[in-house]
mmCIF file of N, CA and C in Angstrom:
data_model
loop_
_atom_site.group_PDB
_atom_site.id
_atom_site.type_symbol
_atom_site.label_atom_id
_atom_site.label_comp_id
_atom_site.label_asym_id
_atom_site.label_seq_id
_atom_site.Cartn_x
_atom_site.Cartn_y
_atom_site.Cartn_z
ATOM 1 N N UNK F 1 127.441 147.171 117.730
ATOM 2 C CA UNK F 1 126.099 146.919 117.252
ATOM 3 C C UNK F 1 125.180 146.661 118.443
ATOM 4 N N UNK F 2 123.982 147.173 118.360
ATOM 5 C CA UNK F 2 123.005 146.848 119.391
ATOM 6 C C UNK F 2 122.098 145.736 118.876
ATOM 7 N N UNK F 3 121.423 145.062 119.787
ATOM 8 C CA UNK F 3 120.558 143.950 119.414
ATOM 9 C C UNK F 3 119.460 144.460 118.502
ATOM 10 N N UNK F 4 119.332 143.837 117.338
ATOM 11 C CA UNK F 4 118.310 144.204 116.371
ATOM 12 C C UNK F 4 118.739 145.267 115.374
ATOM 13 N N UNK F 5 119.921 145.839 115.545
ATOM 14 C CA UNK F 5 120.388 146.870 114.614
ATOM 15 C C UNK F 5 120.564 146.272 113.222
ATOM 16 N N UNK F 6 120.109 147.003 112.226
ATOM 17 C CA UNK F 6 120.259 146.558 110.844
ATOM 18 C C UNK F 6 121.416 147.305 110.211
ATOM 19 N N UNK F 7 122.264 146.559 109.527
ATOM 20 C CA UNK F 7 123.408 147.134 108.829
ATOM 21 C C UNK F 7 123.468 146.553 107.426
ATOM 22 N N UNK F 8 124.206 147.193 106.564
ATOM 23 C CA UNK F 8 124.368 146.697 105.202
ATOM 24 C C UNK F 8 123.468 147.417 104.232
ATOM 25 N N UNK F 9 123.457 146.919 103.013
ATOM 26 C CA UNK F 9 122.709 147.559 101.931
ATOM 27 C C UNK F 9 121.306 147.011 101.778
ATOM 28 N N UNK F 10 121.018 145.869 102.395
ATOM 29 C CA UNK F 10 119.724 145.227 102.203
ATOM 30 C C UNK F 10 119.722 144.279 101.020
ATOM 31 N N UNK F 11 120.819 144.229 100.298
ATOM 32 C CA UNK F 11 120.968 143.288 99.180
ATOM 33 C C UNK F 11 121.768 142.092 99.676
ATOM 34 N N UNK F 12 121.510 140.951 99.118
ATOM 35 C CA UNK F 12 122.207 139.750 99.560
ATOM 36 C C UNK F 12 121.442 139.070 100.670
ATOM 37 N N UNK F 13 121.996 137.981 101.178
ATOM 38 C CA UNK F 13 121.272 137.219 102.199
ATOM 39 C C UNK F 13 121.175 137.983 103.515
ATOM 40 N N UNK F 14 120.052 137.805 104.194
ATOM 41 C CA UNK F 14 119.873 138.380 105.532
ATOM 42 C C UNK F 14 120.558 137.456 106.532
ATOM 43 N N UNK F 15 121.338 138.026 107.421
ATOM 44 C CA UNK F 15 122.062 137.240 108.412
ATOM 45 C C UNK F 15 121.945 137.903 109.777
ATOM 46 N N UNK F 16 122.201 137.116 110.802
ATOM 47 C CA UNK F 16 122.346 137.638 112.155
ATOM 48 C C UNK F 16 123.834 137.703 112.468
ATOM 49 N N UNK F 17 124.213 138.700 113.250
ATOM 50 C CA UNK F 17 125.610 138.884 113.625
ATOM 51 C C UNK F 17 125.685 139.015 115.141
ATOM 52 N N UNK F 18 126.608 138.292 115.734
ATOM 53 C CA UNK F 18 126.952 138.478 117.146
ATOM 54 C C UNK F 18 128.402 138.938 117.168
ATOM 55 N N UNK F 19 128.678 139.997 117.893
ATOM 56 C CA UNK F 19 129.991 140.618 117.851
ATOM 57 C C UNK F 19 130.480 140.926 119.259
ATOM 58 N N UNK F 20 131.699 140.545 119.524
ATOM 59 C CA UNK F 20 132.382 140.953 120.756
ATOM 60 C C UNK F 20 133.698 141.580 120.316
ATOM 61 N N UNK F 21 133.749 142.900 120.252
ATOM 62 C CA UNK F 21 134.948 143.545 119.716
ATOM 63 C C UNK F 21 136.195 143.303 120.553
ATOM 64 N N UNK F 22 136.026 142.955 121.829
ATOM 65 C CA UNK F 22 137.185 142.627 122.657
ATOM 66 C C UNK F 22 136.791 141.580 123.684
ATOM 67 N N UNK F 23 137.055 140.331 123.365
ATOM 68 C CA UNK F 23 136.814 139.215 124.264
ATOM 69 C C UNK F 23 138.102 139.047 125.063
ATOM 70 N N UNK F 24 138.035 139.284 126.342
ATOM 71 C CA UNK F 24 139.234 139.242 127.168
ATOM 72 C C UNK F 24 139.756 140.638 127.460
ATOM 73 N N UNK F 25 138.860 141.524 127.845
ATOM 74 C CA UNK F 25 139.234 142.916 128.114
ATOM 75 C C UNK F 25 140.359 143.006 129.141
ATOM 76 N N UNK F 26 140.243 142.243 130.214
ATOM 77 C CA UNK F 26 141.249 142.302 131.274
ATOM 78 C C UNK F 26 142.601 141.810 130.783
ATOM 79 N N UNK F 27 142.617 140.708 130.037
ATOM 80 C CA UNK F 27 143.915 140.211 129.564
ATOM 81 C C UNK F 27 144.532 141.164 128.551
ATOM 82 N N UNK F 28 143.709 141.845 127.789
ATOM 83 C CA UNK F 28 144.226 142.866 126.876
ATOM 84 C C UNK F 28 144.830 144.024 127.671
ATOM 85 N N UNK F 29 144.125 144.474 128.692
ATOM 86 C CA UNK F 29 144.604 145.593 129.507
ATOM 87 C C UNK F 29 145.917 145.262 130.208
ATOM 88 N N UNK F 30 146.112 143.979 130.510
ATOM 89 C CA UNK F 30 147.341 143.547 131.177
ATOM 90 C C UNK F 30 148.424 143.110 130.189
ATOM 91 N N UNK F 31 148.153 143.304 128.883
ATOM 92 C CA UNK F 31 149.096 142.933 127.826
ATOM 93 C C UNK F 31 149.451 141.445 127.873
ATOM 94 N N UNK F 32 148.438 140.618 128.121
ATOM 95 C CA UNK F 32 148.608 139.173 128.150
ATOM 96 C C UNK F 32 148.052 138.567 126.866
ATOM 97 N N UNK F 33 148.434 137.338 126.542
ATOM 98 C CA UNK F 33 147.943 136.715 125.311
ATOM 99 C C UNK F 33 146.486 136.275 125.412
ATOM 100 N N UNK F 34 145.880 136.062 124.256
ATOM 101 C CA UNK F 34 144.563 135.447 124.071
ATOM 102 C C UNK F 34 143.381 136.394 124.119
ATOM 103 N N UNK F 35 143.590 137.697 124.040
ATOM 104 C CA UNK F 35 142.468 138.612 123.813
ATOM 105 C C UNK F 35 142.102 138.501 122.336
ATOM 106 N N UNK F 36 140.821 138.528 122.041
ATOM 107 C CA UNK F 36 140.351 138.304 120.673
ATOM 108 C C UNK F 36 139.224 139.258 120.314
ATOM 109 N N UNK F 37 139.073 139.504 119.037
ATOM 110 C CA UNK F 37 137.842 140.085 118.502
ATOM 111 C C UNK F 37 137.050 138.905 117.954
ATOM 112 N N UNK F 38 135.784 138.799 118.326
ATOM 113 C CA UNK F 38 134.990 137.626 117.977
ATOM 114 C C UNK F 38 133.747 138.058 117.220
ATOM 115 N N UNK F 39 133.469 137.354 116.120
ATOM 116 C CA UNK F 39 132.243 137.604 115.361
ATOM 117 C C UNK F 39 131.658 136.261 114.934
ATOM 118 N N UNK F 40 130.360 136.167 115.024
ATOM 119 C CA UNK F 40 129.635 134.998 114.522
ATOM 120 C C UNK F 40 128.584 135.509 113.550
ATOM 121 N N UNK F 41 128.494 134.863 112.404
ATOM 122 C CA UNK F 41 127.506 135.220 111.383
ATOM 123 C C UNK F 41 126.722 133.957 111.053
ATOM 124 N N UNK F 42 125.405 134.064 111.070
ATOM 125 C CA UNK F 42 124.559 132.897 110.830
ATOM 126 C C UNK F 42 123.294 133.321 110.094
ATOM 127 N N UNK F 43 122.577 132.329 109.584
ATOM 128 C CA UNK F 43 121.307 132.608 108.913
ATOM 129 C C UNK F 43 120.396 133.400 109.841
ATOM 130 N N UNK F 44 119.630 134.300 109.263
ATOM 131 C CA UNK F 44 118.706 135.141 110.026
ATOM 132 C C UNK F 44 117.817 134.266 110.910
ATOM 133 N N UNK F 45 117.751 134.611 112.187
ATOM 134 C CA UNK F 45 116.899 133.891 113.125
ATOM 135 C C UNK F 45 117.514 132.652 113.738
ATOM 136 N N UNK F 46 118.766 132.326 113.407
ATOM 137 C CA UNK F 46 119.337 131.073 113.899
ATOM 138 C C UNK F 46 120.276 131.236 115.092
ATOM 139 N N UNK F 47 120.593 132.466 115.482
ATOM 140 C CA UNK F 47 121.430 132.663 116.662
ATOM 141 C C UNK F 47 120.564 132.721 117.918
ATOM 142 N N UNK F 48 121.067 132.131 118.983
ATOM 143 C CA UNK F 48 120.377 132.158 120.265
ATOM 144 C C UNK F 48 120.430 133.565 120.845
ATOM 145 N N UNK F 49 119.294 134.078 121.254
ATOM 146 C CA UNK F 49 119.243 135.376 121.923
ATOM 147 C C UNK F 49 119.496 135.139 123.400
ATOM 148 N N UNK F 50 120.670 135.512 123.873
ATOM 149 C CA UNK F 50 121.037 135.259 125.267
ATOM 150 C C UNK F 50 121.909 136.396 125.789
ATOM 151 N N UNK F 51 121.337 137.569 125.967
ATOM 152 C CA UNK F 51 122.165 138.692 126.411
ATOM 153 C C UNK F 51 122.570 138.573 127.876
ATOM 154 N N UNK F 52 123.841 138.757 128.125
ATOM 155 C CA UNK F 52 124.370 138.884 129.485
ATOM 156 C C UNK F 52 123.941 137.778 130.440
ATOM 157 N N UNK F 53 124.045 136.539 129.996
ATOM 158 C CA UNK F 53 123.798 135.410 130.883
ATOM 159 C C UNK F 53 125.016 134.493 130.841
ATOM 160 N N UNK F 54 125.247 133.814 131.945
ATOM 161 C CA UNK F 54 126.304 132.817 131.974
ATOM 162 C C UNK F 54 125.706 131.486 131.568
ATOM 163 N N UNK F 55 126.425 130.774 130.736
ATOM 164 C CA UNK F 55 125.975 129.464 130.295
ATOM 165 C C UNK F 55 127.066 128.450 130.567
ATOM 166 N N UNK F 56 126.657 127.227 130.821
ATOM 167 C CA UNK F 56 127.632 126.150 130.879
ATOM 168 C C UNK F 56 128.151 125.927 129.470
ATOM 169 N N UNK F 57 129.453 125.724 129.365
ATOM 170 C CA UNK F 57 130.071 125.484 128.067
ATOM 171 C C UNK F 57 130.923 124.230 128.159
ATOM 172 N N UNK F 58 131.008 123.529 127.049
ATOM 173 C CA UNK F 58 131.888 122.369 126.958
ATOM 174 C C UNK F 58 132.346 122.274 125.509
ATOM 175 N N UNK F 59 133.620 121.986 125.315
ATOM 176 C CA UNK F 59 134.153 121.892 123.955
ATOM 177 C C UNK F 59 135.319 120.921 123.920
ATOM 178 N N UNK F 60 135.393 120.186 122.822
ATOM 179 C CA UNK F 60 136.561 119.361 122.513
ATOM 180 C C UNK F 60 136.934 119.643 121.068
ATOM 181 N N UNK F 61 138.101 119.223 120.698
ATOM 182 C CA UNK F 61 138.572 119.451 119.339
ATOM 183 C C UNK F 61 137.903 118.542 118.322
ATOM 184 N N UNK F 62 138.326 118.654 117.070
ATOM 185 C CA UNK F 62 137.721 117.887 115.980
ATOM 186 C C UNK F 62 138.169 116.426 115.986
ATOM 187 N N UNK F 63 137.432 115.621 115.225
ATOM 188 C CA UNK F 63 137.823 114.240 115.004
ATOM 189 C C UNK F 63 137.211 113.230 115.950
ATOM 190 N N UNK F 64 136.312 113.656 116.795
ATOM 191 C CA UNK F 64 135.656 112.744 117.723
ATOM 192 C C UNK F 64 134.237 112.470 117.255
ATOM 193 N N UNK F 65 133.692 111.305 117.615
ATOM 194 C CA UNK F 65 132.322 111.010 117.195
ATOM 195 C C UNK F 65 131.310 111.946 117.844
ATOM 196 N N UNK F 66 130.262 112.239 117.103
ATOM 197 C CA UNK F 66 129.180 113.072 117.630
ATOM 198 C C UNK F 66 128.590 112.404 118.865
ATOM 199 N N UNK F 67 128.282 113.191 119.866
ATOM 200 C CA UNK F 67 127.680 112.661 121.078
ATOM 201 C C UNK F 67 128.681 112.150 122.102
ATOM 202 N N UNK F 68 129.973 112.285 121.820
ATOM 203 C CA UNK F 68 130.987 111.805 122.762
ATOM 204 C C UNK F 68 130.891 112.532 124.098
ATOM 205 N N UNK F 69 130.653 113.823 124.043
ATOM 206 C CA UNK F 69 130.463 114.603 125.261
ATOM 207 C C UNK F 69 129.038 115.126 125.291
ATOM 208 N N UNK F 70 128.577 115.415 126.489
ATOM 209 C CA UNK F 70 127.188 115.831 126.664
ATOM 210 C C UNK F 70 127.146 116.905 127.745
ATOM 211 N N UNK F 71 126.609 118.053 127.422
ATOM 212 C CA UNK F 71 126.538 119.167 128.368
ATOM 213 C C UNK F 71 125.772 118.786 129.632
ATOM 214 N N UNK F 72 124.880 117.800 129.535
ATOM 215 C CA UNK F 72 124.091 117.375 130.687
ATOM 216 C C UNK F 72 124.750 116.261 131.497
ATOM 217 N N UNK F 73 125.850 115.698 130.984
ATOM 218 C CA UNK F 73 126.557 114.637 131.708
ATOM 219 C C UNK F 73 127.478 115.258 132.759
ATOM 220 N N UNK F 74 127.885 114.453 133.700
ATOM 221 C CA UNK F 74 128.804 114.934 134.739
ATOM 222 C C UNK F 74 130.195 115.143 134.141
ATOM 223 N N UNK F 75 131.005 115.977 134.785
ATOM 224 C CA UNK F 75 132.389 116.110 134.323
ATOM 225 C C UNK F 75 133.104 114.756 134.290
ATOM 226 N N UNK F 76 132.863 113.912 135.281
ATOM 227 C CA UNK F 76 133.511 112.599 135.319
ATOM 228 C C UNK F 76 133.146 111.767 134.097
ATOM 229 N N UNK F 77 131.866 111.772 133.723
ATOM 230 C CA UNK F 77 131.436 111.015 132.540
ATOM 231 C C UNK F 77 132.086 111.558 131.272
ATOM 232 N N UNK F 78 132.063 112.877 131.109
ATOM 233 C CA UNK F 78 132.640 113.473 129.908
ATOM 234 C C UNK F 78 134.140 113.238 129.824
ATOM 235 N N UNK F 79 134.838 113.365 130.940
ATOM 236 C CA UNK F 79 136.279 113.130 130.934
ATOM 237 C C UNK F 79 136.596 111.667 130.654
ATOM 238 N N UNK F 80 135.812 110.755 131.217
ATOM 239 C CA UNK F 80 136.019 109.326 130.953
ATOM 240 C C UNK F 80 135.775 109.005 129.483
ATOM 241 N N UNK F 81 134.716 109.564 128.910
ATOM 242 C CA UNK F 81 134.425 109.323 127.493
ATOM 243 C C UNK F 81 135.530 109.868 126.599
ATOM 244 N N UNK F 82 136.023 111.059 126.910
ATOM 245 C CA UNK F 82 137.090 111.649 126.108
ATOM 246 C C UNK F 82 138.377 110.840 126.241
ATOM 247 N N UNK F 83 138.714 110.441 127.453
ATOM 248 C CA UNK F 83 139.920 109.638 127.665
ATOM 249 C C UNK F 83 139.842 108.326 126.893
ATOM 250 N N UNK F 84 138.686 107.680 126.940
ATOM 251 C CA UNK F 84 138.507 106.422 126.213
ATOM 252 C C UNK F 84 138.680 106.643 124.714
ATOM 253 N N UNK F 85 138.090 107.707 124.185
ATOM 254 C CA UNK F 85 138.199 108.003 122.749
ATOM 255 C C UNK F 85 139.639 108.302 122.344
ATOM 256 N N UNK F 86 140.404 108.906 123.238
ATOM 257 C CA UNK F 86 141.808 109.227 122.957
ATOM 258 C C UNK F 86 142.735 108.044 123.241
ATOM 259 N N UNK F 87 142.219 107.027 123.928
ATOM 260 C CA UNK F 87 143.037 105.873 124.279
ATOM 261 C C UNK F 87 144.042 106.173 125.384
ATOM 262 N N UNK F 88 143.644 107.050 126.311
ATOM 263 C CA UNK F 88 144.525 107.427 127.420
ATOM 264 C C UNK F 88 143.752 107.335 128.731
ATOM 265 N N UNK F 89 144.470 107.449 129.826
ATOM 266 C CA UNK F 89 143.830 107.505 131.140
ATOM 267 C C UNK F 89 143.266 108.903 131.371
ATOM 268 N N UNK F 90 142.254 108.999 132.209
ATOM 269 C CA UNK F 90 141.687 110.311 132.543
ATOM 270 C C UNK F 90 142.775 111.226 133.101
ATOM 271 N N UNK F 91 143.736 110.664 133.806
ATOM 272 C CA UNK F 91 144.820 111.474 134.372
ATOM 273 C C UNK F 91 145.716 112.093 133.298
ATOM 274 N N UNK F 92 145.576 111.639 132.056
ATOM 275 C CA UNK F 92 146.329 112.218 130.935
ATOM 276 C C UNK F 92 145.556 113.319 130.218
ATOM 277 N N UNK F 93 144.356 113.610 130.675
ATOM 278 C CA UNK F 93 143.506 114.647 130.074
ATOM 279 C C UNK F 93 143.719 115.958 130.826
ATOM 280 N N UNK F 94 143.746 117.061 130.077
ATOM 281 C CA UNK F 94 143.821 118.389 130.691
ATOM 282 C C UNK F 94 142.574 119.177 130.330
ATOM 283 N N UNK F 95 141.899 119.660 131.357
ATOM 284 C CA UNK F 95 140.701 120.483 131.184
ATOM 285 C C UNK F 95 141.055 121.945 131.432
ATOM 286 N N UNK F 96 140.570 122.805 130.571
ATOM 287 C CA UNK F 96 140.721 124.249 130.727
ATOM 288 C C UNK F 96 139.415 124.782 131.321
ATOM 289 N N UNK F 97 139.540 125.560 132.391
ATOM 290 C CA UNK F 97 138.366 126.092 133.085
ATOM 291 C C UNK F 97 138.634 127.545 133.451
ATOM 292 N N UNK F 98 137.643 128.386 133.235
ATOM 293 C CA UNK F 98 137.732 129.783 133.640
ATOM 294 C C UNK F 98 137.720 129.856 135.168
ATOM 295 N N UNK F 99 138.707 130.511 135.739
ATOM 296 C CA UNK F 99 138.872 130.576 137.190
ATOM 297 C C UNK F 99 137.902 131.591 137.789
ATOM 298 N N UNK F 100 136.742 131.092 138.177
ATOM 299 C CA UNK F 100 135.695 131.922 138.759
ATOM 300 C C UNK F 100 135.085 131.186 139.952
ATOM 301 N N UNK F 101 134.629 131.919 140.968
ATOM 302 C CA UNK F 101 133.975 131.267 142.108
ATOM 303 C C UNK F 101 132.807 130.371 141.682
ATOM 304 N N UNK F 102 132.090 130.758 140.648
ATOM 305 C CA UNK F 102 130.942 129.956 140.200
ATOM 306 C C UNK F 102 131.360 128.576 139.687
ATOM 307 N N UNK F 103 132.656 128.389 139.409
ATOM 308 C CA UNK F 103 133.141 127.104 138.901
ATOM 309 C C UNK F 103 133.797 126.242 139.977
ATOM 310 N N UNK F 104 133.678 126.632 141.238
ATOM 311 C CA UNK F 104 134.349 125.895 142.317
ATOM 312 C C UNK F 104 133.945 124.422 142.352
ATOM 313 N N UNK F 105 132.649 124.139 142.250
ATOM 314 C CA UNK F 105 132.194 122.739 142.274
ATOM 315 C C UNK F 105 132.681 121.982 141.043
ATOM 316 N N UNK F 106 132.693 122.646 139.892
ATOM 317 C CA UNK F 106 133.201 122.021 138.671
ATOM 318 C C UNK F 106 134.683 121.681 138.828
ATOM 319 N N UNK F 107 135.455 122.613 139.337
ATOM 320 C CA UNK F 107 136.890 122.382 139.541
ATOM 321 C C UNK F 107 137.100 121.207 140.491
ATOM 322 N N UNK F 108 136.347 121.155 141.574
ATOM 323 C CA UNK F 108 136.446 120.031 142.513
ATOM 324 C C UNK F 108 136.096 118.713 141.831
ATOM 325 N N UNK F 109 135.047 118.724 141.009
ATOM 326 C CA UNK F 109 134.620 117.499 140.322
ATOM 327 C C UNK F 109 135.685 117.017 139.345
ATOM 328 N N UNK F 110 136.309 117.930 138.622
ATOM 329 C CA UNK F 110 137.364 117.544 137.675
ATOM 330 C C UNK F 110 138.583 117.031 138.441
ATOM 331 N N UNK F 111 138.955 117.715 139.499
ATOM 332 C CA UNK F 111 140.102 117.258 140.307
ATOM 333 C C UNK F 111 139.865 115.853 140.846
ATOM 334 N N UNK F 112 138.637 115.549 141.223
ATOM 335 C CA UNK F 112 138.312 114.228 141.771
ATOM 336 C C UNK F 112 138.532 113.111 140.760
ATOM 337 N N UNK F 113 138.512 113.430 139.469
ATOM 338 C CA UNK F 113 138.726 112.408 138.437
ATOM 339 C C UNK F 113 140.198 112.117 138.209
ATOM 340 N N UNK F 114 141.070 113.007 138.659
ATOM 341 C CA UNK F 114 142.496 112.852 138.401
ATOM 342 C C UNK F 114 142.975 113.582 137.162
ATOM 343 N N UNK F 115 142.046 114.183 136.417
ATOM 344 C CA UNK F 115 142.439 114.960 135.235
ATOM 345 C C UNK F 115 143.178 116.218 135.685
ATOM 346 N N UNK F 116 144.061 116.694 134.821
ATOM 347 C CA UNK F 116 144.760 117.949 135.090
ATOM 348 C C UNK F 116 143.831 119.113 134.765
ATOM 349 N N UNK F 117 144.082 120.242 135.400
ATOM 350 C CA UNK F 117 143.283 121.444 135.153
ATOM 351 C C UNK F 117 144.220 122.595 134.837
ATOM 352 N N UNK F 118 143.885 123.345 133.808
ATOM 353 C CA UNK F 118 144.559 124.612 133.544
ATOM 354 C C UNK F 118 143.524 125.708 133.726
ATOM 355 N N UNK F 119 143.670 126.469 134.780
ATOM 356 C CA UNK F 119 142.758 127.572 135.055
ATOM 357 C C UNK F 119 143.206 128.800 134.277
ATOM 358 N N UNK F 120 142.232 129.487 133.688
ATOM 359 C CA UNK F 120 142.529 130.737 132.999
ATOM 360 C C UNK F 120 141.732 131.846 133.665
ATOM 361 N N UNK F 121 142.301 133.034 133.701
ATOM 362 C CA UNK F 121 141.659 134.154 134.370
ATOM 363 C C UNK F 121 140.593 134.823 133.540
ATOM 364 N N UNK F 122 140.769 134.834 132.246
ATOM 365 C CA UNK F 122 139.841 135.467 131.311
ATOM 366 C C UNK F 122 140.011 134.805 129.957
ATOM 367 N N UNK F 123 139.086 135.098 129.061
ATOM 368 C CA UNK F 123 139.236 134.657 127.676
ATOM 369 C C UNK F 123 138.764 133.252 127.413
ATOM 370 N N UNK F 124 137.490 132.969 127.761
ATOM 371 C CA UNK F 124 137.008 131.606 127.561
ATOM 372 C C UNK F 124 136.899 131.219 126.092
ATOM 373 N N UNK F 125 136.737 132.167 125.184
ATOM 374 C CA UNK F 125 136.728 131.820 123.756
ATOM 375 C C UNK F 125 138.089 131.260 123.359
ATOM 376 N N UNK F 126 139.157 131.881 123.817
ATOM 377 C CA UNK F 126 140.499 131.359 123.541
ATOM 378 C C UNK F 126 140.664 129.969 124.152
ATOM 379 N N UNK F 127 140.108 129.762 125.343
ATOM 380 C CA UNK F 127 140.162 128.442 125.961
ATOM 381 C C UNK F 127 139.510 127.381 125.099
ATOM 382 N N UNK F 128 138.380 127.717 124.511
ATOM 383 C CA UNK F 128 137.696 126.787 123.608
ATOM 384 C C UNK F 128 138.548 126.540 122.364
ATOM 385 N N UNK F 129 139.106 127.587 121.798
ATOM 386 C CA UNK F 129 139.942 127.440 120.601
ATOM 387 C C UNK F 129 141.140 126.537 120.887
ATOM 388 N N UNK F 130 141.686 126.606 122.093
ATOM 389 C CA UNK F 130 142.839 125.767 122.444
ATOM 390 C C UNK F 130 142.529 124.275 122.335
ATOM 391 N N UNK F 131 141.270 123.883 122.442
ATOM 392 C CA UNK F 131 140.934 122.456 122.334
ATOM 393 C C UNK F 131 141.119 121.931 120.918
ATOM 394 N N UNK F 132 141.233 122.813 119.943
ATOM 395 C CA UNK F 132 141.339 122.362 118.552
ATOM 396 C C UNK F 132 142.694 121.760 118.230
ATOM 397 N N UNK F 133 143.706 121.994 119.066
ATOM 398 C CA UNK F 133 145.040 121.441 118.824
ATOM 399 C C UNK F 133 145.703 121.072 120.151
ATOM 400 N N UNK F 134 145.213 120.004 120.790
ATOM 401 C CA UNK F 134 145.740 119.649 122.105
ATOM 402 C C UNK F 134 147.223 119.289 122.104
ATOM 403 N N UNK F 135 147.746 118.805 120.977
ATOM 404 C CA UNK F 135 149.176 118.497 120.927
ATOM 405 C C UNK F 135 150.013 119.762 121.086
ATOM 406 N N UNK F 136 149.506 120.873 120.588
ATOM 407 C CA UNK F 136 150.209 122.154 120.683
ATOM 408 C C UNK F 136 149.909 122.878 121.999
ATOM 409 N N UNK F 137 148.642 122.859 122.415
ATOM 410 C CA UNK F 137 148.228 123.670 123.569
ATOM 411 C C UNK F 137 148.204 122.901 124.887
ATOM 412 N N UNK F 138 148.085 121.585 124.809
ATOM 413 C CA UNK F 138 147.949 120.783 126.018
ATOM 414 C C UNK F 138 146.546 120.768 126.587
ATOM 415 N N UNK F 139 145.585 121.379 125.889
ATOM 416 C CA UNK F 139 144.197 121.450 126.354
ATOM 417 C C UNK F 139 143.354 120.441 125.581
ATOM 418 N N UNK F 140 142.749 119.500 126.296
ATOM 419 C CA UNK F 140 141.915 118.477 125.663
ATOM 420 C C UNK F 140 140.439 118.836 125.668
ATOM 421 N N UNK F 141 140.006 119.561 126.686
ATOM 422 C CA UNK F 141 138.588 119.853 126.844
ATOM 423 C C UNK F 141 138.432 121.193 127.565
ATOM 424 N N UNK F 142 137.426 121.934 127.164
ATOM 425 C CA UNK F 142 137.076 123.167 127.874
ATOM 426 C C UNK F 142 135.774 122.915 128.615
ATOM 427 N N UNK F 143 135.743 123.272 129.877
ATOM 428 C CA UNK F 143 134.545 123.131 130.701
ATOM 429 C C UNK F 143 134.289 124.439 131.432
ATOM 430 N N UNK F 144 133.018 124.765 131.610
ATOM 431 C CA UNK F 144 132.739 125.938 132.433
ATOM 432 C C UNK F 144 131.605 126.777 132.009
#
């Protein structure tokens, strides 16, 4: 789909669609796990128009109070808040970060806190999804 393309019959609610038919092209090509097809559907006009830009992302799993993490806070603050909410030391937290040169300062900042880091080569959507079940995946927070 191209931006602004209209699809469907015109009956029913009008929605916006964001589609990535292959999130993790490189990992798919290498026959590695976590390549995904991704679709988001929302009320017409409610999706952010942001073509081909990098954004800071942060995610934690469910069950935490609203406002526990803040995209504008430092990694140290967010990791400390998450550790406190989980009742563990920051050194018991694992952050998932996309391994890119643009994240070098972020990686250094997380390492300085004592938190563990799991770097991934591709597939940041999968990295975010991993935060939903840290007992299974070992990922407490996604940053990057």
